[in-house]
Coordinates of C-alpha atoms in Angstrom, one line a residue:
M1 CA -9.0 15.1 7.8
P2 CA -7.4 13.5 10.4
Q3 CA -4.4 15.0 12.5
I4 CA -1.1 13.7 10.4
I5 CA 2.1 13.5 12.4
W6 CA 6.1 13.3 10.8
K7 CA 7.3 10.9 13.4
G8 CA 10.6 10.7 11.6
I9 CA 12.6 7.5 12.4
I10 CA 11.2 4.6 13.5
K11 CA 13.6 2.3 15.1
S12 CA 11.2 -0.6 15.6
E13 CA 7.4 -1.9 15.6
K14 CA 7.8 -0.8 19.8
D15 CA 7.6 2.4 18.6
F16 CA 4.1 1.6 17.3
P17 CA 1.1 3.6 18.5
T18 CA -0.6 2.2 21.3
A19 CA -4.7 2.0 21.8
D20 CA -6.6 1.0 24.7
I21 CA -8.7 -2.4 22.8
P22 CA -12.0 -3.8 23.9
E23 CA -12.1 -6.8 25.3
N24 CA -14.4 -8.2 23.4
A25 CA -11.7 -7.8 20.5
K26 CA -9.9 -10.7 18.8
K27 CA -6.6 -10.6 17.6
L28 CA -6.3 -11.0 13.4
D29 CA -3.8 -13.8 13.0
S30 CA -0.8 -11.9 10.7
E31 CA 2.7 -11.1 10.6
E32 CA 3.5 -9.0 13.1
D33 CA 7.5 -8.1 12.3
M34 CA 7.5 -5.8 9.5
K35 CA 10.3 -7.2 7.7
K36 CA 8.7 -10.9 7.9
M37 CA 5.0 -9.6 6.5
Q38 CA 6.9 -8.4 3.9
I39 CA 8.6 -11.6 2.5
K40 CA 5.1 -13.4 3.6
A41 CA 3.2 -11.1 1.1
L42 CA 5.8 -11.2 -1.8
P43 CA 3.1 -13.7 -3.6
F44 CA 0.9 -10.6 -3.6
M45 CA 3.0 -8.4 -5.7
I46 CA 2.4 -11.1 -8.9
P47 CA -0.9 -10.0 -10.1
S48 CA 0.3 -6.1 -10.0
V49 CA 3.2 -7.2 -12.1
L50 CA 0.9 -9.5 -14.5
I51 CA -1.1 -6.2 -14.9
C52 CA 1.5 -4.2 -15.9
F53 CA 2.8 -6.3 -18.1
I54 CA 0.2 -7.3 -20.0
C55 CA -0.3 -3.5 -20.8
M56 CA 3.2 -3.7 -22.2
F57 CA 2.9 -6.5 -24.1
T58 CA -0.6 -5.6 -25.4
K59 CA 0.9 -2.2 -26.6
T60 CA 4.1 -3.4 -27.8
F61 CA 2.1 -6.0 -30.0
I62 CA -0.7 -3.4 -31.4
A63 CA 2.4 -1.0 -32.6
N64 CA 4.5 -3.6 -33.7
E65 CA 7.3 -1.5 -32.6
K66 CA 9.3 -1.0 -29.1
V67 CA 7.1 1.9 -27.2
I68 CA 9.6 2.7 -24.6
N69 CA 12.7 4.3 -24.0
V70 CA 14.5 2.0 -21.8
G71 CA 16.8 4.8 -19.6
F72 CA 14.1 6.7 -18.9
L73 CA 12.0 3.6 -17.6
F74 CA 14.3 3.4 -14.7
L75 CA 14.3 6.9 -14.3
G76 CA 10.2 6.5 -14.1
V77 CA 11.0 3.7 -11.3
I78 CA 13.4 6.5 -9.0
L79 CA 10.0 9.4 -9.7
G80 CA 7.7 6.0 -8.5
F81 CA 10.4 5.0 -5.4
L82 CA 10.5 8.7 -4.6
L83 CA 6.7 8.7 -4.3
I84 CA 7.0 6.1 -1.2
L85 CA 6.0 8.8 1.4
V86 CA 2.7 10.1 -1.1
H87 CA 1.8 6.7 -0.3
E88 CA 1.9 6.8 2.9
L89 CA -0.2 10.2 2.9
L90 CA -2.6 8.6 0.8
H91 CA -3.0 5.9 3.9
A92 CA -3.1 8.8 6.1
I93 CA -5.6 11.0 4.6
A94 CA -8.4 8.4 4.1
F95 CA -8.2 8.0 8.1
P96 CA -11.3 9.7 10.0
K97 CA -11.0 13.2 10.8
N98 CA -11.1 12.7 14.3
A99 CA -8.0 10.0 13.9
T100 CA -4.4 10.8 14.5
V101 CA -2.2 9.2 11.9
Y102 CA 1.8 8.6 12.0
I103 CA 4.1 8.9 9.3
G104 CA 7.5 7.6 9.6
I105 CA 10.1 5.4 7.6
M106 CA 11.5 2.3 9.3
P107 CA 15.2 1.9 7.8
K108 CA 15.8 -2.0 9.1
S109 CA 12.5 -2.6 6.9
F110 CA 13.8 -0.2 3.9
T111 CA 9.9 1.2 4.4
A112 CA 7.8 4.0 5.2
V113 CA 4.6 3.4 7.2
A114 CA 1.7 5.1 8.1
L115 CA 0.6 4.5 12.0
S116 CA -3.1 4.9 13.6
S117 CA -4.3 3.6 16.8
S118 CA -7.2 5.4 15.8
S119 CA -10.2 2.5 15.5
V120 CA -11.6 2.5 12.1
N121 CA -14.7 0.2 10.2
R122 CA -14.2 -2.9 8.0
N123 CA -15.0 -1.1 4.6
R124 CA -13.0 1.8 5.3
F125 CA -9.9 -0.2 6.5
I126 CA -9.8 -1.8 3.2
F127 CA -10.4 1.8 1.5
L128 CA -7.3 3.6 2.8
S129 CA -5.1 0.4 2.9
I130 CA -5.8 0.1 -1.2
L131 CA -6.3 4.0 -1.9
P132 CA -2.2 4.1 -2.7
I133 CA -2.5 2.0 -5.6
I134 CA -3.6 5.3 -8.0
L135 CA 0.2 6.0 -7.8
G136 CA 0.5 2.8 -9.9
L137 CA -2.9 2.8 -11.9
I138 CA -3.1 6.8 -13.0
P139 CA 0.4 6.5 -15.0
L140 CA -0.5 3.0 -16.3
V141 CA -3.5 4.3 -17.7
I142 CA -1.8 7.1 -19.4
F143 CA 0.5 4.8 -20.7
C144 CA -1.7 2.8 -22.5
F145 CA -3.6 5.5 -24.1
S146 CA -0.2 7.9 -24.7
S147 CA 1.1 7.9 -28.3
N148 CA 3.3 5.0 -29.1
E149 CA 6.4 8.2 -30.7
L150 CA 6.4 9.2 -26.8
K151 CA 9.3 6.7 -25.9
E152 CA 10.2 8.7 -23.1
L153 CA 7.5 9.7 -22.0
N154 CA 6.1 6.0 -21.8
G155 CA 9.2 4.8 -20.6
I156 CA 8.7 7.3 -17.1
L157 CA 5.3 6.4 -17.0
F158 CA 5.7 2.7 -17.2
G159 CA 8.3 2.8 -14.4
M160 CA 6.2 4.7 -12.1
S161 CA 3.2 2.0 -12.9
I162 CA 5.3 -0.7 -11.8
M163 CA 6.5 1.1 -8.6
G164 CA 3.0 2.1 -7.7
M165 CA 1.5 -1.3 -8.3
I166 CA 4.0 -3.3 -6.4
S167 CA 4.3 -1.1 -4.1
V168 CA 0.8 -2.0 -2.3
Y169 CA 1.6 -5.7 -2.4
P170 CA 1.6 -5.8 1.6
D171 CA -1.6 -3.5 1.7
I172 CA -3.2 -6.6 -0.5
Y173 CA -2.0 -9.1 2.0
N174 CA -3.6 -7.5 4.5
I175 CA -6.9 -6.8 2.9
F176 CA -6.6 -10.8 2.0
N177 CA -6.6 -11.6 5.9
I178 CA -9.3 -9.1 6.6
L179 CA -11.5 -10.5 3.9
K180 CA -10.5 -14.0 4.9
I181 CA -11.5 -13.1 8.9
V182 CA -13.1 -9.7 9.8
P183 CA -17.0 -9.4 10.0
K184 CA -18.2 -6.9 7.7
N185 CA -19.5 -5.2 10.3
A186 CA -16.7 -5.2 12.5
T187 CA -14.4 -2.2 13.4
I188 CA -10.6 -2.9 13.4
Q189 CA -8.0 -1.5 15.3
N190 CA -4.2 -1.4 15.6
N191 CA -2.2 -1.7 19.0
K192 CA 1.4 -1.2 18.2
N193 CA 2.2 -3.7 15.4
E194 CA -1.1 -6.1 16.6
T195 CA -4.3 -5.9 14.4
Y196 CA -7.6 -6.4 16.1
Y197 CA -11.3 -6.7 15.5
F198 CA -14.5 -6.2 17.0
V199 CA -18.1 -5.7 16.9
E200 CA -19.2 -2.7 18.1
R201 CA -21.8 -3.0 21.4
I202 CA -25.3 -1.6 21.2

């Protein structure tokens, strides 16, 4: 398991960890300002929202009645929001065991982050980026198969699933950029708020 360190409040991208980047590394063309990146990535929220509402429509159509308690839906949204640090912890634990990962909160971007300057192969980087989606998928699957009569539970589950599914949209945006550009055998490494990729020299 990697070494995970609580960083606390992170004021800006300048406080991100640094690394010695190999000379043959290429910089990934991506938005470096966290807030601007979140805005640019917004279209990648659409598939997650569609999946949630297709599940809701299907369950409601089959039941031919309302299957959630709206008040408890908002409770589920709050619970899902409170899991944001768990989201970052899932990113962190998927790093290699020799990595150091810092977890903190960026008030200016209204988000939490898991930061590491350790190098990671491309496939593992994709895996650790998407792993927190389980915080949305698990409650969504339970919601789909739960009794229609459990409206309070269904409301909580659906609220949690929405938050868990949409919270990964910046990660999906990053994965999209990586799949477009980074070779399968490449290694990815962050230096502050810049992302580089390179092929290990033999």
